[in-house]
GROMACS .gro file of C-alpha atoms in nm:
model
  332
    1MET     CA    1  12.451  10.213  10.432
    2ASN     CA    2  12.458  10.575  10.574
    3GLY     CA    3  12.202  10.849  10.518
    4PHE     CA    4  11.862  10.830  10.393
    5GLY     CA    5  11.914  10.564  10.116
    6GLY     CA    6  12.077  10.332  10.374
    7PHE     CA    7  11.773  10.397  10.591
    8VAL     CA    8  11.531  10.299  10.328
    9LEU     CA    9  11.742   9.984  10.235
   10ARG     CA   10  11.750   9.871  10.604
   11ARG     CA   11  11.367   9.915  10.637
   12ALA     CA   12  11.323   9.717  10.310
   13LEU     CA   13  11.547   9.438  10.440
   14GLY     CA   14  11.365   9.435  10.768
   15ALA     CA   15  11.017   9.421  10.599
   16THR     CA   16  11.149   9.105  10.393
   17VAL     CA   17  11.270   8.934  10.707
   18THR     CA   18  10.944   9.020  10.876
   19LEU     CA   19  10.740   8.871  10.586
   20PHE     CA   20  10.955   8.542  10.580
   21ALA     CA   21  10.902   8.508  10.963
   22LEU     CA   22  10.525   8.581  10.917
   23SER     CA   23  10.485   8.308  10.651
   24VAL     CA   24  10.662   8.053  10.875
   25ILE     CA   25  10.430   8.132  11.166
   26ILE     CA   26  10.119   8.123  10.966
   27TYR     CA   27  10.208   7.790  10.795
   28VAL     CA   28  10.293   7.629  11.121
   29VAL     CA   29   9.984   7.754  11.302
   30PHE     CA   30   9.751   7.618  11.025
   31TYR     CA   31   9.920   7.312  10.902
   32ALA     CA   32  10.115   7.181  11.204
   33THR     CA   33   9.828   7.167  11.433
   34PRO     CA   34   9.713   6.833  11.587
   35GLY     CA   35   9.435   6.639  11.400
   36ASN     CA   36   9.383   6.522  11.059
   37VAL     CA   37   9.458   6.836  10.854
   38ALA     CA   38   9.361   6.667  10.522
   39GLN     CA   39   9.017   6.573  10.657
   40ILE     CA   40   8.969   6.925  10.804
   41SER     CA   41   9.084   7.088  10.475
   42CYS     CA   42   8.867   6.874  10.251
   43GLY     CA   43   8.553   6.881  10.484
   44PRO     CA   44   8.332   6.617  10.659
   45ARG     CA   45   8.163   6.509  10.343
   46CYS     CA   46   8.476   6.419  10.150
   47SER     CA   47   8.532   6.058  10.047
   48PRO     CA   48   8.847   5.879  10.157
   49GLU     CA   49   8.981   5.919   9.789
   50GLN     CA   50   8.938   6.293   9.819
   51VAL     CA   51   9.104   6.304  10.158
   52HIS     CA   52   9.394   6.105  10.022
   53GLN     CA   53   9.424   6.353   9.732
   54VAL     CA   54   9.437   6.636   9.967
   55ALA     CA   55   9.699   6.472  10.186
   56GLN     CA   56   9.912   6.421   9.872
   57GLN     CA   57   9.870   6.787   9.764
   58LEU     CA   58   9.975   6.900  10.112
   59ARG     CA   59  10.250   6.638  10.126
   60LEU     CA   60  10.143   6.554  10.481
   61ASP     CA   61  10.381   6.255  10.483
   62ASP     CA   62  10.688   6.489  10.457
   63PRO     CA   63  10.843   6.660  10.763
   64ILE     CA   64  10.696   6.998  10.832
   65HIS     CA   65  11.017   7.179  10.721
   66LEU     CA   66  10.996   7.022  10.380
   67ARG     CA   67  10.623   7.087  10.356
   68TYR     CA   68  10.694   7.462  10.423
   69TRP     CA   69  10.985   7.449  10.182
   70HIS     CA   70  10.733   7.335   9.900
   71PHE     CA   71  10.495   7.608  10.008
   72LEU     CA   72  10.759   7.858   9.983
   73GLU     CA   73  10.869   7.719   9.647
   74GLY     CA   74  10.540   7.761   9.515
   75ILE     CA   75  10.532   8.132   9.612
   76LEU     CA   76  10.860   8.194   9.452
   77ALA     CA   77  10.845   7.976   9.149
   78GLY     CA   78  10.504   7.817   9.115
   79GLN     CA   79  10.379   7.455   9.145
   80ASP     CA   80  10.188   7.178   8.963
   81TYR     CA   81   9.873   7.043   9.136
   82SER     CA   82   9.673   6.734   9.047
   83THR     CA   83   9.299   6.795   9.023
   84GLY     CA   84   9.229   6.421   8.988
   85THR     CA   85   9.182   6.411   8.625
   86ALA     CA   86   9.449   6.657   8.500
   87LEU     CA   87   9.758   6.839   8.600
   88GLN     CA   88   9.712   7.211   8.684
   89HIS     CA   89  10.005   7.454   8.683
   90CYS     CA   90   9.993   7.723   8.944
   91PRO     CA   91  10.229   8.012   8.847
   92ALA     CA   92  10.416   8.207   9.102
   93PRO     CA   93  10.324   8.337   9.351
   94CYS     CA   94  10.123   8.024   9.400
   95LEU     CA   95   9.931   8.003   9.737
   96GLY     CA   96   9.775   7.668   9.654
   97LEU     CA   97   9.419   7.563   9.535
   98SER     CA   98   9.095   7.608   9.708
   99TYR     CA   99   8.943   7.273   9.813
  100GLN     CA  100   8.596   7.413   9.775
  101SER     CA  101   8.621   7.543   9.411
  102ASP     CA  102   8.966   7.406   9.294
  103GLN     CA  103   9.043   7.760   9.193
  104GLN     CA  104   9.387   7.895   9.236
  105VAL     CA  105   9.411   8.101   9.568
  106THR     CA  106   9.606   8.376   9.405
  107GLN     CA  107   9.341   8.420   9.131
  108LEU     CA  108   9.066   8.432   9.404
  109ILE     CA  109   9.252   8.707   9.614
  110LEU     CA  110   9.328   8.897   9.290
  111ALA     CA  111   8.954   8.889   9.209
  112LYS     CA  112   8.861   9.012   9.560
  113LEU     CA  113   9.150   9.248   9.631
  114PRO     CA  114   9.035   9.539   9.399
  115VAL     CA  115   8.705   9.564   9.608
  116SER     CA  116   8.889   9.577   9.940
  117LEU     CA  117   9.146   9.818   9.813
  118SER     CA  118   8.868  10.050   9.657
  119LEU     CA  119   8.696  10.059   9.990
  120VAL     CA  120   9.005  10.116  10.208
  121LEU     CA  121   9.171  10.375   9.992
  122GLY     CA  122   8.871  10.588   9.947
  123ALA     CA  123   8.787  10.557  10.319
  124MET     CA  124   9.142  10.657  10.413
  125VAL     CA  125   9.131  10.982  10.218
  126LEU     CA  126   8.821  11.064  10.416
  127TRP     CA  127   8.929  10.960  10.751
  128LEU     CA  128   9.263  11.150  10.708
  129ALA     CA  129   9.090  11.476  10.588
  130LEU     CA  130   8.816  11.454  10.844
  131GLY     CA  131   9.050  11.344  11.128
  132VAL     CA  132   9.337  11.562  11.088
  133GLY     CA  133   9.122  11.860  11.010
  134THR     CA  134   8.906  11.814  11.316
  135GLY     CA  135   9.195  11.745  11.549
  136MET     CA  136   9.379  12.066  11.433
  137LEU     CA  137   9.072  12.273  11.464
  138SER     CA  138   9.012  12.136  11.814
  139ALA     CA  139   9.360  12.209  11.922
  140TRP     CA  140   9.351  12.547  11.775
  141ARG     CA  141   9.029  12.629  11.963
  142ARG     CA  142   9.128  12.467  12.285
  143GLY     CA  143   8.917  12.559  12.583
  144ARG     CA  144   8.632  12.714  12.375
  145LEU     CA  145   8.285  12.566  12.285
  146THR     CA  146   8.414  12.450  11.939
  147GLU     CA  147   8.669  12.205  12.114
  148ARG     CA  148   8.413  12.078  12.346
  149VAL     CA  149   8.167  11.995  12.066
  150LEU     CA  150   8.434  11.851  11.851
  151THR     CA  151   8.551  11.635  12.142
  152ALA     CA  152   8.199  11.498  12.225
  153VAL     CA  153   8.147  11.425  11.844
  154THR     CA  154   8.477  11.226  11.822
  155LEU     CA  155   8.397  11.039  12.148
  156ALA     CA  156   8.060  10.934  12.010
  157GLY     CA  157   8.226  10.832  11.684
  158THR     CA  158   8.468  10.626  11.864
  159ALA     CA  159   8.207  10.448  12.062
  160THR     CA  160   7.964  10.377  11.773
  161PRO     CA  161   7.996  10.042  11.576
  162VAL     CA  162   8.048  10.076  11.212
  163PHE     CA  163   7.727   9.880  11.130
  164VAL     CA  164   7.529  10.124  11.319
  165ILE     CA  165   7.663  10.416  11.122
  166GLY     CA  166   7.623  10.216  10.801
  167LEU     CA  167   7.260  10.124  10.870
  168VAL     CA  168   7.175  10.485  10.964
  169LEU     CA  169   7.339  10.619  10.642
  170MET     CA  170   7.153  10.365  10.419
  171ILE     CA  171   6.809  10.439  10.586
  172VAL     CA  172   6.853  10.807  10.582
  173VAL     CA  173   7.033  10.876  10.248
  174CYS     CA  174   6.912  10.583  10.041
  175GLY     CA  175   6.573  10.522  10.198
  176GLN     CA  176   6.423  10.841  10.326
  177LEU     CA  177   6.608  11.110  10.125
  178GLU     CA  178   6.675  10.881   9.809
  179LEU     CA  179   6.988  11.089   9.737
  180LEU     CA  180   7.198  10.771   9.639
  181PRO     CA  181   7.090  10.411   9.531
  182PHE     CA  182   7.158  10.133   9.769
  183PRO     CA  183   7.529  10.039   9.722
  184GLN     CA  184   7.613   9.779   9.459
  185TYR     CA  185   7.984   9.729   9.372
  186VAL     CA  186   8.081   9.848   9.014
  187ALA     CA  187   8.433   9.798   8.902
  188PHE     CA  188   8.626  10.107   8.837
  189GLY     CA  189   8.708  10.004   8.488
  190ASP     CA  190   8.349   9.963   8.380
  191ASP     CA  191   8.211  10.304   8.508
  192PRO     CA  192   8.434  10.522   8.740
  193GLU     CA  193   8.148  10.741   8.822
  194GLN     CA  194   7.921  10.461   8.930
  195TRP     CA  195   8.208  10.306   9.115
  196ALA     CA  196   8.260  10.613   9.336
  197TRP     CA  197   7.876  10.679   9.389
  198ASN     CA  198   7.826  10.311   9.497
  199LEU     CA  199   8.121  10.332   9.730
  200LEU     CA  200   8.037  10.664   9.882
  201LEU     CA  201   7.822  10.532  10.177
  202PRO     CA  202   8.081  10.243  10.258
  203TRP     CA  203   8.357  10.497  10.254
  204LEU     CA  204   8.164  10.733  10.493
  205SER     CA  205   8.073  10.433  10.724
  206LEU     CA  206   8.421  10.319  10.761
  207ALA     CA  207   8.584  10.659  10.753
  208LEU     CA  208   8.364  10.822  11.022
  209ILE     CA  209   8.475  10.552  11.272
  210GLU     CA  210   8.846  10.591  11.190
  211ALA     CA  211   8.822  10.967  11.175
  212ALA     CA  212   8.730  10.992  11.532
  213THR     CA  213   9.056  10.801  11.628
  214PHE     CA  214   9.256  11.030  11.428
  215ALA     CA  215   9.101  11.351  11.548
  216ARG     CA  216   9.180  11.256  11.903
  217LEU     CA  217   9.546  11.166  11.812
  218THR     CA  218   9.590  11.474  11.601
  219ARG     CA  219   9.457  11.697  11.879
  220ALA     CA  220   9.693  11.553  12.137
  221SER     CA  221   9.985  11.574  11.908
  222MET     CA  222   9.909  11.928  11.816
  223LEU     CA  223   9.873  12.048  12.169
  224GLU     CA  224  10.209  11.871  12.248
  225ALA     CA  225  10.360  12.046  11.939
  226LEU     CA  226  10.220  12.388  12.021
  227ALA     CA  227  10.392  12.369  12.364
  228GLU     CA  228  10.739  12.329  12.220
  229ASP     CA  229  10.997  12.597  12.250
  230HIS     CA  230  11.047  12.672  11.881
  231ILE     CA  231  10.659  12.727  11.852
  232ARG     CA  232  10.685  12.990  12.109
  233THR     CA  233  10.988  13.143  11.925
  234PHE     CA  234  10.789  13.169  11.610
  235ARG     CA  235  10.496  13.327  11.784
  236ALA     CA  236  10.736  13.591  11.957
  237TYR     CA  237  10.865  13.695  11.619
  238GLY     CA  238  10.518  13.771  11.510
  239VAL     CA  239  10.470  13.476  11.257
  240PRO     CA  240  10.106  13.453  11.166
  241GLU     CA  241   9.913  13.184  11.384
  242ARG     CA  242   9.801  12.998  11.069
  243SER     CA  243  10.150  12.958  10.947
  244VAL     CA  244  10.263  12.843  11.292
  245ILE     CA  245   9.995  12.563  11.309
  246GLY     CA  246   9.985  12.482  10.936
  247ARG     CA  247  10.360  12.473  10.856
  248HIS     CA  248  10.537  12.416  11.174
  249ALA     CA  249  10.330  12.253  11.441
  250LEU     CA  250  10.139  12.021  11.203
  251ARG     CA  251  10.463  11.876  11.063
  252SER     CA  252  10.574  11.771  11.410
  253ALA     CA  253  10.228  11.639  11.498
  254LEU     CA  254  10.196  11.436  11.180
  255ALA     CA  255  10.449  11.171  11.289
  256PRO     CA  256  10.236  10.970  11.505
  257VAL     CA  257   9.942  11.015  11.266
  258ILE     CA  258  10.139  10.854  10.984
  259ALA     CA  259  10.227  10.548  11.208
  260LEU     CA  260   9.858  10.509  11.313
  261ASN     CA  261   9.739  10.550  10.950
  262ALA     CA  262   9.987  10.254  10.836
  263ASN     CA  263   9.853  10.027  11.110
  264THR     CA  264   9.481  10.118  11.016
  265PHE     CA  265   9.532  10.080  10.650
  266GLY     CA  266   9.702   9.745  10.671
  267SER     CA  267   9.457   9.588  10.907
  268ALA     CA  268   9.147   9.754  10.725
  269VAL     CA  269   9.217   9.561  10.403
  270GLY     CA  270   9.114   9.239  10.559
  271GLY     CA  271   8.942   9.375  10.879
  272ALA     CA  272   8.658   9.574  10.706
  273VAL     CA  273   8.442   9.256  10.731
  274LEU     CA  274   8.135   9.433  10.886
  275THR     CA  275   8.153   9.708  10.620
  276GLU     CA  276   8.185   9.473  10.325
  277THR     CA  277   7.906   9.239  10.468
  278LEU     CA  278   7.667   9.528  10.534
  279PHE     CA  279   7.699   9.672  10.205
  280GLY     CA  280   7.732   9.348  10.005
  281LEU     CA  281   8.087   9.411   9.887
  282PRO     CA  282   8.266   9.105   9.768
  283GLY     CA  283   8.605   9.174   9.920
  284ILE     CA  284   8.889   9.006  10.099
  285GLY     CA  285   8.729   9.030  10.451
  286GLN     CA  286   8.395   8.880  10.342
  287GLU     CA  287   8.584   8.609  10.150
  288LEU     CA  288   8.799   8.517  10.438
  289VAL     CA  289   8.503   8.476  10.673
  290HIS     CA  290   8.355   8.238  10.421
  291ALA     CA  291   8.675   8.038  10.391
  292VAL     CA  292   8.699   8.002  10.768
  293ALA     CA  293   8.342   7.888  10.793
  294VAL     CA  294   8.409   7.604  10.535
  295VAL     CA  295   8.760   7.534  10.670
  296ASP     CA  296   8.913   7.597  10.334
  297LEU     CA  297   9.280   7.610  10.461
  298PRO     CA  298   9.469   7.719  10.145
  299VAL     CA  299   9.231   8.022  10.117
  300VAL     CA  300   9.258   8.114  10.479
  301VAL     CA  301   9.635   8.080  10.473
  302GLY     CA  302   9.675   8.278  10.134
  303MET     CA  303   9.445   8.560  10.253
  304VAL     CA  304   9.607   8.594  10.607
  305LEU     CA  305   9.937   8.615  10.417
  306VAL     CA  306   9.813   8.896  10.199
  307ILE     CA  307   9.671   9.084  10.486
  308GLY     CA  308   9.998   9.055  10.673
  309PHE     CA  309  10.188   9.170  10.366
  310PHE     CA  310   9.971   9.483  10.350
  311VAL     CA  311  10.039   9.543  10.723
  312VAL     CA  312  10.413   9.502  10.697
  313ILE     CA  313  10.452   9.701  10.391
  314ALA     CA  314  10.233   9.979  10.516
  315ASN     CA  315  10.443   9.994  10.845
  316ALA     CA  316  10.768  10.003  10.644
  317VAL     CA  317  10.640  10.288  10.425
  318ALA     CA  318  10.521  10.479  10.747
  319ASP     CA  319  10.866  10.442  10.892
  320VAL     CA  320  11.007  10.630  10.575
  321LEU     CA  321  10.738  10.883  10.586
  322PHE     CA  322  10.782  10.932  10.959
  323ALA     CA  323  11.150  11.020  10.900
  324VAL     CA  324  11.048  11.274  10.613
  325ALA     CA  325  10.775  11.425  10.822
  326ASP     CA  326  10.988  11.464  11.146
  327ARG     CA  327  11.352  11.574  11.094
  328ARG     CA  328  11.424  11.484  11.462
  329VAL     CA  329  11.403  11.114  11.371
  330VAL     CA  330  11.743  10.944  11.396
  331LEU     CA  331  11.803  10.728  11.079
  332THR     CA  332  11.920  10.402  11.229
   0.00000   0.00000   0.00000
């Protein structure tokens, strides 16, 4: 359990325990609250027979720990559900059935997940390139006009809502200049070129907001790294300034950027609701808002679990990358 391999194993075990605790909290919050859960889940227009069927599916007569165990069992081994006229098998990982469409929640999530991942992964590349590059340039040109301009731009970017940037981009790029068509999601497998062209504006809208935050953090980290003793030593020995910044200072400054990127990526998978709604992208965020509006509890629970999964895994990966990027990290 010593060394880097042990460090990775401990982080993997920690992520597993965190996911288990997260599933318990989410299940209790949504299914152990006061009130008629079956009526809430089924909706106000459900007949007594439908409410009774929902109550049977949720096993509401069982103690809460047994109900959670059946829920966990469905995730690990799958479950059988009665749809009223037939028995439907839900293979693992089974997150239940939607009460609005009788569709398996896992299939519903898998249908929406590629859209959200396409949006977030493409935007992540842009916000890292723009944010880290701008932060480095701002730190390098500290005290000059370039830094003042970049600082003003990043502050404006942080304060501007994503829907404002998105609307401006659509009006200017799609409406006035007619450089791009209005975005309409195309699956990557159907046409990779159209997939990229139609996601370019959503990528920019989401990335410009996040890039401002990354630029400010990178600038602060770079200034702190450039003030360290070993950087002064490199400069005293005549090491070129670009090498000092690009190879030595940047490596130390990247550690907090990696941590922030993990949190941003994990939350953006389900949190880019405004971007998905503005551009009509049928992703996880938009589907989660719809499920909350119609009180479709299995879909809400399943999607919150998936979003939590991405947050936990992204942070676990960030811990490992943090240790790789900064040799001063103690592997505990």
